Every structure is written in structure tokens, then in C-alpha cells.
mmCIF file of C-alpha atoms and ligand atoms in Angstrom:
data_model
loop_
_atom_site.group_PDB
_atom_site.id
_atom_site.type_symbol
_atom_site.label_atom_id
_atom_site.label_comp_id
_atom_site.label_asym_id
_atom_site.label_seq_id
_atom_site.Cartn_x
_atom_site.Cartn_y
_atom_site.Cartn_z
ATOM 1 C CA MET A 68 80.644 180.534 124.171
ATOM 2 C CA LYS A 69 78.874 178.150 121.624
ATOM 3 C CA VAL A 70 75.557 176.355 121.606
ATOM 4 C CA THR A 71 74.243 173.762 119.174
ATOM 5 C CA ILE A 72 71.147 173.256 118.636
ATOM 6 C CA VAL A 73 70.070 169.772 117.283
ATOM 7 C CA GLY A 74 66.694 170.105 115.296
ATOM 8 C CA ALA A 75 66.685 173.135 112.637
ATOM 9 C CA GLY A 76 62.866 172.652 112.942
ATOM 10 C CA ASN A 77 60.613 174.761 114.011
ATOM 11 C CA VAL A 78 61.503 174.503 118.116
ATOM 12 C CA GLY A 79 64.990 174.140 117.256
ATOM 13 C CA ALA A 80 65.213 177.613 114.404
ATOM 14 C CA THR A 81 63.509 179.611 116.456
ATOM 15 C CA CYS A 82 65.667 179.192 119.573
ATOM 16 C CA ALA A 83 68.477 179.886 117.584
ATOM 17 C CA ASP A 84 67.090 183.153 116.427
ATOM 18 C CA VAL A 85 66.030 184.347 119.870
ATOM 19 C CA ILE A 86 70.228 183.500 120.809
ATOM 20 C CA SER A 87 70.915 185.375 118.059
ATOM 21 C CA TYR A 88 69.443 188.436 118.566
ATOM 22 C CA ARG A 89 69.283 188.678 122.048
ATOM 23 C CA GLY A 90 73.578 187.569 121.683
ATOM 24 C CA ILE A 91 73.430 185.312 124.300
ATOM 25 C CA ALA A 92 75.932 183.157 122.474
ATOM 26 C CA SER A 93 78.486 184.325 120.427
ATOM 27 C CA GLU A 94 78.142 181.415 117.923
ATOM 28 C CA VAL A 95 75.227 178.769 117.260
ATOM 29 C CA VAL A 96 75.209 175.745 114.909
ATOM 30 C CA LEU A 97 72.460 173.771 113.750
ATOM 31 C CA LEU A 98 72.376 170.501 112.992
ATOM 32 C CA ASP A 99 69.565 168.633 110.961
ATOM 33 C CA ILE A 100 69.303 165.137 109.343
ATOM 34 C CA LYS A 101 67.411 167.063 106.433
ATOM 35 C CA GLU A 102 70.087 167.549 103.768
ATOM 36 C CA GLY A 103 70.468 171.573 103.550
ATOM 37 C CA PHE A 104 67.592 171.856 105.840
ATOM 38 C CA ALA A 105 69.960 173.554 108.557
ATOM 39 C CA GLU A 106 72.035 175.227 106.778
ATOM 40 C CA GLY A 107 68.945 177.086 105.082
ATOM 41 C CA LYS A 108 67.845 177.956 108.171
ATOM 42 C CA ALA A 109 71.367 179.706 109.738
ATOM 43 C CA LEU A 110 71.970 181.925 106.419
ATOM 44 C CA ASP A 111 68.040 183.336 107.217
ATOM 45 C CA ILE A 112 68.582 184.509 111.131
ATOM 46 C CA MET A 113 72.024 185.437 109.749
ATOM 47 C CA GLN A 114 70.699 188.042 107.481
ATOM 48 C CA CYS A 115 68.628 189.702 110.606
ATOM 49 C CA ALA A 116 72.311 190.441 111.671
ATOM 50 C CA THR A 117 72.669 193.126 110.470
ATOM 51 C CA ASN A 118 68.473 194.953 110.575
ATOM 52 C CA THR A 119 68.008 193.435 114.313
ATOM 53 C CA GLY A 120 72.033 194.178 115.445
ATOM 54 C CA PHE A 121 73.210 191.250 116.207
ATOM 55 C CA ASN A 122 77.216 189.827 115.989
ATOM 56 C CA THR A 123 75.882 185.755 116.912
ATOM 57 C CA LYS A 124 77.705 183.474 114.521
ATOM 58 C CA VAL A 125 74.831 181.062 113.135
ATOM 59 C CA SER A 126 76.209 178.620 110.455
ATOM 60 C CA GLY A 127 74.460 175.516 109.692
ATOM 61 C CA VAL A 128 74.908 171.608 109.004
ATOM 62 C CA THR A 129 73.660 168.300 107.918
ATOM 63 C CA ASN A 130 74.563 165.671 109.854
ATOM 64 C CA ASP A 131 78.206 166.606 110.794
ATOM 65 C CA TYR A 132 78.922 166.336 114.543
ATOM 66 C CA SER A 133 82.500 167.561 114.126
ATOM 67 C CA LYS A 134 81.102 170.934 113.039
ATOM 68 C CA THR A 135 79.775 170.934 116.499
ATOM 69 C CA ALA A 136 82.570 170.414 118.682
ATOM 70 C CA GLY A 137 83.449 172.589 121.836
ATOM 71 C CA SER A 138 79.692 173.323 122.565
ATOM 72 C CA ASP A 139 78.915 174.760 126.268
ATOM 73 C CA VAL A 140 75.181 173.707 125.790
ATOM 74 C CA VAL A 141 73.596 171.055 123.008
ATOM 75 C CA VAL A 142 69.914 171.783 122.782
ATOM 76 C CA ILE A 143 68.243 168.277 121.846
ATOM 77 C CA THR A 144 64.915 169.745 119.737
ATOM 78 C CA SER A 145 65.126 166.707 117.108
ATOM 79 C CA GLY A 146 62.446 164.254 116.281
ATOM 80 C CA ILE A 147 58.564 164.472 115.724
ATOM 81 C CA PRO A 148 56.954 167.084 117.004
ATOM 82 C CA ARG A 149 52.566 166.332 117.882
ATOM 83 C CA LYS A 150 49.509 166.200 115.426
ATOM 84 C CA PRO A 151 46.486 167.106 116.272
ATOM 85 C CA GLY A 152 44.552 165.066 119.092
ATOM 86 C CA MET A 153 48.052 163.069 119.504
ATOM 87 C CA THR A 154 49.815 163.418 122.998
ATOM 88 C CA ARG A 155 52.677 164.320 123.813
ATOM 89 C CA GLU A 156 53.718 160.167 125.185
ATOM 90 C CA GLU A 157 52.723 158.842 121.775
ATOM 91 C CA LEU A 158 56.126 160.198 120.653
ATOM 92 C CA ILE A 159 58.392 157.969 122.915
ATOM 93 C CA GLY A 160 58.962 155.026 120.265
ATOM 94 C CA ILE A 161 60.464 157.188 117.620
ATOM 95 C CA ASN A 162 61.706 159.998 119.554
ATOM 96 C CA ALA A 163 63.768 157.595 121.872
ATOM 97 C CA GLY A 164 65.829 155.900 119.080
ATOM 98 C CA ILE A 165 66.766 159.757 117.972
ATOM 99 C CA VAL A 166 66.858 161.267 121.329
ATOM 100 C CA LYS A 167 69.481 158.577 122.317
ATOM 101 C CA THR A 168 72.147 158.442 119.014
ATOM 102 C CA VAL A 169 72.023 162.368 119.269
ATOM 103 C CA ALA A 170 72.953 162.881 122.850
ATOM 104 C CA GLU A 171 75.529 159.842 121.820
ATOM 105 C CA ASN A 172 76.767 161.613 119.144
ATOM 106 C CA VAL A 173 77.450 164.923 120.957
ATOM 107 C CA LEU A 174 79.484 164.127 123.197
ATOM 108 C CA LYS A 175 82.375 162.742 121.128
ATOM 109 C CA PHE A 176 82.938 166.380 119.934
ATOM 110 C CA SER A 177 82.138 167.991 123.105
ATOM 111 C CA PRO A 178 82.804 165.777 126.236
ATOM 112 C CA ASN A 179 82.587 168.958 129.117
ATOM 113 C CA THR A 180 78.673 169.905 127.550
ATOM 114 C CA ILE A 181 75.727 170.768 129.661
ATOM 115 C CA ILE A 182 72.616 169.074 127.423
ATOM 116 C CA VAL A 183 68.887 170.317 127.015
ATOM 117 C CA VAL A 184 66.433 167.893 126.219
ATOM 118 C CA VAL A 185 63.004 169.373 124.234
ATOM 119 C CA SER A 186 62.368 166.546 122.869
ATOM 120 C CA ASN A 187 58.694 164.752 123.982
ATOM 121 C CA PRO A 188 57.959 163.229 125.885
ATOM 122 C CA MET A 189 60.391 165.520 127.574
ATOM 123 C CA ASP A 190 60.719 164.320 130.811
ATOM 124 C CA THR A 191 60.941 160.444 129.563
ATOM 125 C CA MET A 192 63.109 162.362 127.310
ATOM 126 C CA THR A 193 65.537 163.446 129.341
ATOM 127 C CA TYR A 194 65.922 160.518 131.732
ATOM 128 C CA LEU A 195 66.569 158.698 129.022
ATOM 129 C CA ALA A 196 69.540 161.002 127.618
ATOM 130 C CA LEU A 197 70.616 161.226 131.167
ATOM 131 C CA LYS A 198 71.242 156.991 131.629
ATOM 132 C CA ALA A 199 72.063 156.433 127.876
ATOM 133 C CA THR A 200 75.637 159.050 128.241
ATOM 134 C CA GLY A 201 75.923 158.824 131.898
ATOM 135 C CA LEU A 202 76.808 161.953 132.539
ATOM 136 C CA PRO A 203 76.761 163.413 136.136
ATOM 137 C CA LYS A 204 72.160 164.913 136.493
ATOM 138 C CA ASN A 205 73.391 168.838 136.753
ATOM 139 C CA ARG A 206 74.328 168.491 132.869
ATOM 140 C CA ILE A 207 71.180 166.666 131.825
ATOM 141 C CA ILE A 208 68.009 169.320 131.905
ATOM 142 C CA GLY A 209 64.697 168.994 130.404
ATOM 143 C CA MET A 210 62.977 172.214 129.128
ATOM 144 C CA GLY A 211 59.351 171.680 129.742
ATOM 145 C CA GLY A 212 58.623 173.879 132.803
ATOM 146 C CA ALA A 213 59.662 177.218 132.018
ATOM 147 C CA LEU A 214 57.280 176.948 129.013
ATOM 148 C CA ASP A 215 54.712 176.174 131.265
ATOM 149 C CA SER A 216 55.177 178.445 133.469
ATOM 150 C CA SER A 217 55.397 181.241 130.767
ATOM 151 C CA ARG A 218 51.890 179.553 129.651
ATOM 152 C CA PHE A 219 50.401 179.710 132.842
ATOM 153 C CA ARG A 220 51.596 183.850 134.083
ATOM 154 C CA THR A 221 50.344 184.094 129.988
ATOM 155 C CA TYR A 222 46.259 183.188 131.123
ATOM 156 C CA LEU A 223 46.978 184.784 134.534
ATOM 157 C CA SER A 224 48.190 187.791 133.058
ATOM 158 C CA LEU A 225 44.847 187.540 130.629
ATOM 159 C CA ALA A 226 42.472 186.841 133.805
ATOM 160 C CA LEU A 227 44.182 189.701 135.846
ATOM 161 C CA ASP A 228 44.748 191.809 133.280
ATOM 162 C CA LYS A 229 47.889 193.222 134.005
ATOM 163 C CA PRO A 230 51.247 192.390 132.337
ATOM 164 C CA ALA A 231 52.994 189.066 132.927
ATOM 165 C CA ASN A 232 56.101 190.233 134.014
ATOM 166 C CA ASP A 233 54.540 191.375 136.964
ATOM 167 C CA ILE A 234 53.246 187.708 137.430
ATOM 168 C CA SER A 235 55.246 185.588 139.563
ATOM 169 C CA ALA A 236 54.506 181.508 139.005
ATOM 170 C CA MET A 237 55.260 178.007 138.635
ATOM 171 C CA VAL A 238 55.177 175.369 137.251
ATOM 172 C CA ILE A 239 56.089 171.898 138.306
ATOM 173 C CA GLY A 240 55.584 168.357 137.707
ATOM 174 C CA GLY A 241 55.377 165.821 134.445
ATOM 175 C CA HIS A 242 55.542 167.938 131.125
ATOM 176 C CA GLY A 243 52.096 166.583 130.112
ATOM 177 C CA ASP A 244 48.871 167.614 129.983
ATOM 178 C CA THR A 245 47.351 165.852 132.905
ATOM 179 C CA THR A 246 50.826 165.409 134.704
ATOM 180 C CA MET A 247 51.398 169.288 134.734
ATOM 181 C CA ILE A 248 50.851 170.977 138.417
ATOM 182 C CA PRO A 249 50.221 174.759 138.211
ATOM 183 C CA LEU A 250 50.714 176.019 141.785
ATOM 184 C CA THR A 251 48.299 178.429 141.590
ATOM 185 C CA ARG A 252 48.170 179.147 145.564
ATOM 186 C CA LEU A 253 52.012 180.113 145.264
ATOM 187 C CA ALA A 254 51.355 183.087 142.315
ATOM 188 C CA SER A 255 51.448 186.593 142.749
ATOM 189 C CA TYR A 256 50.552 189.682 141.332
ATOM 190 C CA ASN A 257 54.105 191.987 142.207
ATOM 191 C CA GLY A 258 53.984 190.302 145.642
ATOM 192 C CA ILE A 259 50.651 189.606 146.253
ATOM 193 C CA PRO A 260 48.987 186.639 146.372
ATOM 194 C CA VAL A 261 46.414 186.350 143.305
ATOM 195 C CA THR A 262 44.064 184.727 145.106
ATOM 196 C CA GLU A 263 43.618 187.943 146.659
ATOM 197 C CA PHE A 264 42.087 189.438 143.067
ATOM 198 C CA LEU A 265 41.275 186.274 141.593
ATOM 199 C CA SER A 266 38.084 183.704 142.118
ATOM 200 C CA GLU A 267 38.886 179.587 142.953
ATOM 201 C CA GLU A 268 36.716 179.169 139.557
ATOM 202 C CA VAL A 269 39.011 181.329 137.832
ATOM 203 C CA LEU A 270 41.729 180.066 139.117
ATOM 204 C CA GLN A 271 40.728 176.742 138.007
ATOM 205 C CA LYS A 272 39.766 178.053 134.612
ATOM 206 C CA VAL A 273 43.797 179.500 134.298
ATOM 207 C CA ALA A 274 45.000 176.360 135.587
ATOM 208 C CA ALA A 275 42.750 174.236 133.190
ATOM 209 C CA ASP A 276 44.223 176.155 130.714
ATOM 210 C CA THR A 277 47.402 176.199 131.490
ATOM 211 C CA MET A 278 47.694 172.734 131.397
ATOM 212 C CA VAL A 279 45.938 172.317 127.832
ATOM 213 C CA GLY A 280 48.130 175.083 126.743
ATOM 214 C CA GLY A 281 50.247 172.873 123.777
ATOM 215 C CA ALA A 282 46.971 171.155 122.511
ATOM 216 C CA THR A 283 45.585 174.341 122.447
ATOM 217 C CA LEU A 284 48.111 175.093 120.393
ATOM 218 C CA THR A 285 48.380 172.104 118.427
ATOM 219 C CA GLY A 286 44.717 172.461 117.697
ATOM 220 C CA LEU A 287 45.124 175.748 116.264
ATOM 221 C CA LEU A 288 48.014 175.282 114.490
ATOM 222 C CA GLY A 289 48.212 171.973 113.082
ATOM 223 C CA THR A 290 51.747 171.373 114.776
ATOM 224 C CA SER A 291 52.691 172.257 117.926
ATOM 225 C CA ALA A 292 53.945 175.275 118.999
ATOM 226 C CA TRP A 293 57.545 177.429 118.138
ATOM 227 C CA TYR A 294 57.658 180.658 119.484
ATOM 228 C CA ALA A 295 57.190 180.201 122.927
ATOM 229 C CA PRO A 296 59.018 176.566 123.292
ATOM 230 C CA GLY A 297 61.929 178.256 121.239
ATOM 231 C CA ALA A 298 61.771 181.635 123.628
ATOM 232 C CA SER A 299 61.745 178.951 126.859
ATOM 233 C CA VAL A 300 64.696 177.260 125.790
ATOM 234 C CA ALA A 301 66.788 180.302 124.783
ATOM 235 C CA PHE A 302 65.915 181.527 128.231
ATOM 236 C CA LEU A 303 67.273 178.746 130.099
ATOM 237 C CA VAL A 304 70.162 178.593 128.109
ATOM 238 C CA ASP A 305 70.675 182.246 129.125
ATOM 239 C CA SER A 306 70.764 181.216 132.507
ATOM 240 C CA ILE A 307 73.820 178.782 132.087
ATOM 241 C CA LEU A 308 76.111 180.237 130.150
ATOM 242 C CA ASN A 309 75.494 183.679 131.570
ATOM 243 C CA ASP A 310 75.344 182.162 134.793
ATOM 244 C CA GLN A 311 72.396 184.066 136.018
ATOM 245 C CA LYS A 312 71.730 181.211 138.820
ATOM 246 C CA LYS A 313 67.535 182.097 137.760
ATOM 247 C CA MET A 314 65.256 179.612 139.514
ATOM 248 C CA ILE A 315 63.564 178.070 136.924
ATOM 249 C CA ALA A 316 61.438 175.097 136.617
ATOM 250 C CA CYS A 317 63.192 172.059 134.662
ATOM 251 C CA SER A 318 63.038 168.311 134.511
ATOM 252 C CA VAL A 319 65.843 166.623 136.159
ATOM 253 C CA PHE A 320 66.725 163.815 138.366
ATOM 254 C CA VAL A 321 65.721 163.611 141.417
ATOM 255 C CA GLU A 322 66.829 161.551 143.879
ATOM 256 C CA GLY A 323 65.253 162.202 146.937
ATOM 257 C CA GLU A 324 63.465 165.552 146.752
ATOM 258 C CA TYR A 325 59.770 165.867 146.710
ATOM 259 C CA GLY A 326 59.817 162.252 148.368
ATOM 260 C CA GLN A 327 60.891 160.840 144.534
ATOM 261 C CA ASN A 328 63.977 158.543 143.186
ATOM 262 C CA ASP A 329 64.659 157.575 139.263
ATOM 263 C CA ILE A 330 62.843 159.723 137.376
ATOM 264 C CA CYS A 331 63.355 163.282 135.943
ATOM 265 C CA ILE A 332 60.681 165.363 136.468
ATOM 266 C CA GLY A 333 59.794 169.363 136.893
ATOM 267 C CA VAL A 334 61.058 170.557 140.062
ATOM 268 C CA PRO A 335 62.489 174.200 140.748
ATOM 269 C CA CYS A 336 66.215 174.447 139.954
ATOM 270 C CA ILE A 337 69.051 177.178 140.387
ATOM 271 C CA ILE A 338 70.555 176.978 136.974
ATOM 272 C CA GLY A 339 74.077 178.290 135.939
ATOM 273 C CA LYS A 340 77.253 177.413 134.515
ATOM 274 C CA ASN A 341 76.997 174.124 136.020
ATOM 275 C CA GLY A 342 73.649 172.991 134.952
ATOM 276 C CA VAL A 343 71.537 172.441 137.341
ATOM 277 C CA GLU A 344 73.033 174.065 140.871
ATOM 278 C CA GLU A 345 70.654 173.421 143.291
ATOM 279 C CA ILE A 346 66.940 172.128 143.650
ATOM 280 C CA LEU A 347 65.067 174.189 145.737
ATOM 281 C CA ASP A 348 62.435 172.808 148.016
ATOM 282 C CA ILE A 349 59.680 174.372 147.913
ATOM 283 C CA LYS A 350 57.114 173.488 150.634
ATOM 284 C CA LEU A 351 54.065 171.883 149.092
ATOM 285 C CA ASN A 352 51.102 171.465 151.000
ATOM 286 C CA GLU A 353 49.252 168.199 151.258
ATOM 287 C CA GLN A 354 46.834 168.046 148.652
ATOM 288 C CA GLU A 355 49.775 169.681 146.474
ATOM 289 C CA LYS A 356 52.070 166.775 147.393
ATOM 290 C CA ALA A 357 49.198 164.181 146.069
ATOM 291 C CA LEU A 358 49.239 165.999 143.441
ATOM 292 C CA PHE A 359 53.477 165.241 142.993
ATOM 293 C CA ALA A 360 53.089 161.986 143.644
ATOM 294 C CA LYS A 361 50.543 161.148 140.909
ATOM 295 C CA SER A 362 52.446 163.530 138.458
ATOM 296 C CA ALA A 363 55.954 161.202 139.387
ATOM 297 C CA ASP A 364 53.847 157.779 138.802
ATOM 298 C CA ALA A 365 52.860 158.724 134.682
ATOM 299 C CA VAL A 366 56.349 159.640 134.283
ATOM 300 C CA ARG A 367 57.382 156.552 135.861
ATOM 301 C CA GLY A 368 54.892 154.363 133.488
ATOM 302 C CA MET A 369 55.527 156.268 130.694
ATOM 303 C CA ASN A 370 59.486 155.391 131.623
ATOM 304 C CA ASP A 371 58.891 152.051 131.642
ATOM 305 C CA ALA A 372 57.342 152.150 128.399
ATOM 306 C CA LEU A 373 61.215 152.851 127.111
ATOM 307 C CA LYS A 374 61.932 149.085 128.837
ATOM 308 C CA SER A 375 59.491 147.658 126.733
HETATM 309 P P1 LIG B 430 59.686 169.656 113.518
HETATM 310 O O1 LIG B 430 59.281 169.111 112.817
HETATM 311 O O2 LIG B 430 59.839 171.312 112.973
HETATM 312 O O3 LIG B 430 61.491 169.954 113.482
HETATM 313 C C1 LIG B 430 62.290 168.933 114.129
HETATM 314 C C2 LIG B 430 63.565 168.445 113.529
HETATM 315 O O4 LIG B 430 64.214 167.522 113.993
HETATM 316 C C3 LIG B 430 63.395 168.073 111.853
HETATM 317 O O5 LIG B 430 63.812 169.404 111.128
HETATM 318 C C4 LIG B 430 63.807 167.277 111.642
HETATM 319 O O6 LIG B 430 64.523 166.689 110.495
HETATM 320 C C5 LIG B 430 65.252 166.781 112.380
HETATM 321 N N1 LIG B 430 65.412 165.863 112.953
HETATM 322 C C6 LIG B 430 64.584 164.347 113.246
HETATM 323 N N2 LIG B 430 65.660 163.459 113.724
HETATM 324 C C7 LIG B 430 66.465 164.116 113.568
HETATM 325 C C8 LIG B 430 68.247 163.270 113.863
HETATM 326 N N3 LIG B 430 68.448 162.144 113.871
HETATM 327 N N4 LIG B 430 69.291 164.376 113.637
HETATM 328 C C9 LIG B 430 68.576 165.577 113.414
HETATM 329 N N5 LIG B 430 67.952 165.901 113.355
HETATM 330 C C10 LIG B 430 66.817 165.337 113.245
HETATM 331 O O7 LIG B 430 59.314 169.865 114.997
HETATM 332 P P2 LIG B 430 59.246 170.836 116.283
HETATM 333 O O8 LIG B 430 57.809 171.686 116.085
HETATM 334 O O9 LIG B 430 60.224 171.693 116.143
HETATM 335 O O10 LIG B 430 59.718 170.372 117.585
HETATM 336 C C11 LIG B 430 60.422 169.268 117.965
HETATM 337 C C12 LIG B 430 60.943 168.545 118.981
HETATM 338 O O11 LIG B 430 60.408 169.146 119.940
HETATM 339 C C13 LIG B 430 58.838 168.018 119.393
HETATM 340 O O12 LIG B 430 59.728 166.306 119.677
HETATM 341 C C14 LIG B 430 58.080 168.006 120.392
HETATM 342 O O13 LIG B 430 56.993 167.723 120.372
HETATM 343 C C15 LIG B 430 58.580 168.860 121.424
HETATM 344 N N6 LIG B 430 58.762 169.893 121.995
HETATM 345 C C16 LIG B 430 58.988 170.257 123.066
HETATM 346 C C17 LIG B 430 58.458 171.214 123.914
HETATM 347 C C18 LIG B 430 58.740 171.092 125.316
HETATM 348 O O14 LIG B 430 58.630 172.083 125.843
HETATM 349 N N7 LIG B 430 59.708 170.341 125.830
HETATM 350 C C19 LIG B 430 57.928 172.196 123.387
HETATM 351 C C20 LIG B 430 57.263 172.151 121.777
HETATM 352 C C21 LIG B 430 57.531 171.259 121.702
#
């Protein structure tokens, strides 16, 4: 199985690293516009093979899309990341041009590929990739919910003092500091609702920390995060390539689901070899429905900026 990652920066290279050492794909191609950069990252990752025990072939190319031919999955991380104080939305103009060109280029050599969009503002970039390529909606997946849900589970794990892997929780809605919706009501620890253990006040704090999870790291690091984003992309790619049919919150094109149309937004999806196999209809309460509608309006507003 072959994966191409466009953008060999922090997120792209971390994703390549995780895919390799977990043996998720047999071949990874990193592509970047910066001369020699992807080649360097690929060599560095390949030189981990003997000490971490993987056999994935990793290569890097500068702008040569012919080397990406026959990719089963293409991940788009190319673009600029956030700086402290910036919102994801402020990246729109620059990243829109990049994502559109990249999506068109990869399809010339991998017409059957599934595209995973990571570049921000991710929901809008996913929508743009879908419209620009005309691909069926199951083959364009925006990665945001996997990361946000992972951050949510981490903050819940800290509040509960229990392992994050014993906690089940999901974030839906837009991938923005004010648009994402951590579903606290449905979060559980080994099947027991976390509301049994945590007060409303603590849960509100966990949700608030989750929502600004990315901004907190941007403030600490001086640029946006990469370990958890890279691992989250790899988790998603694994479910596609190995047809795991995991339920993952992803930004996908909705046609009536959750009362919304003509946007890409985070909803619970079954992810397998065809990309988005199914959108799950979880029963939201009135308050959650209202938050989702507000989030969808914000995402729609951001998409409108593409037209201006
Ligand atoms: P980075 O700056 O480390 O890497 C971006 C790479 O893209 C650079 O190496 C650059 O040379 C390359 N690039 C730019 N234009 C290109 C083009 N036309 N073709 C090929 N390569 C090109 O940035 P980082 O931290 O890796 O973030 C990448 C993107 O992912 C940003 O837009 C960031 O906001 C987003 N992001 C999204 C997350 C999500 O959950 N969806 C999480 C974290 C970051």
C-alpha cells in the first residue's frame, strides 16, 4: 500500500514517521516544494528503520508528482501553519491556492486515490478540494476530529486520572477554536458516563481546554503542534488502508445529515477502504443540535470567503 504526503513539514514528516514505524503502509512518498527538504526528511526517517524495526520504504521528492503515482491515499499537509495569536481561519487565502493545485496534481498520477486534507482552515480546505476535483464525497476526508477527540480524551484522562485509552469521547462540528463541539454528555470511562465522576464545572473546563487545545500549543511552541496531528493522520490512514472501519469524527461533505447541506464538517464516520463508508446518525439533544447548527453556520461563512 502506498501513501503520499504532500508537505514534508512538521505534520507531514511526523505522519510519515508514524506510518512507517507502525508498518501502516509499505511505501511512503513525501513531496515538498522546498528543494531537497522532503528528500532529507525521508532519508532521516529511513535511517530509523533498523533501530525501530520497520520495512516501509520512505522516499522524498521536490515537486515531482510522477513519483507519487499509484498512491492509495494522499495526505495534504502543504500550506502554512498558525503563528501565535493567529486563528486557523486566517490561513485561508494562502492555503486555498496551495490545496487546490496540490489536489489537482496528485489526481493526475493517482486517479483512484483517497485524499485526506489536513491544511487549515481544514473544513474549508476539504470543501475546496471536493469542489475543485469533483471526486465522490467518500474519497475526500478532512482530518480534525481525530485530533480534537484525542485532545478531549487527554484532558478527560487528566481530570479523571485514568488512562486516555480507557476513555471514549468525541468532538464533532467545525475544526475551529469556537466551532468544535466536545460531546461531554456522551463521554465515558470504560463504558461509564464521565458525568458519574466529574462535576459539571470540571467538564466545562475540560471542554474549554479541548477547544483551545491547538492554540495553547501554538502559544507554547511558537508554531502549531505536530506530534498529535501527525499521529492522528496516521490513525485515519490506518483505518482506510487496513479497512478497519473505525468510527472517527471526520470532516466530510454532508447532504442532509445533522440537518446540514453543502459543507464539509466534522461528523462521526465509519472509515474503511472506500474512505467514508458511512456517516453515523447519533442522537444529539436540543442543546447539541443548536451548537451544531451554529458551528455549521460558521463553517459556511468561512467557505463563503473562498468566493470573495
Ligand atoms: P510546516 O510549515 O511545518 O509544513 C508545511 C510544508 O508545506 C512546508 O514544508 C512547505 O514547504 C510545504 N509546502 C508549502 N506549499 C507547498 C506546495 N505548494 N506543495 C508542496 N509543499 C508545499 O507546517 P505544519 O506545521 O506541518 O502544518 C501544515 C498545515 O497543517 C498547516 O496548514 C496547519 O495549520 C495544518 N494543521 C492542521 C491540523 C488539523 O488538525 N487539521 C493540525 C495541525 C496543523
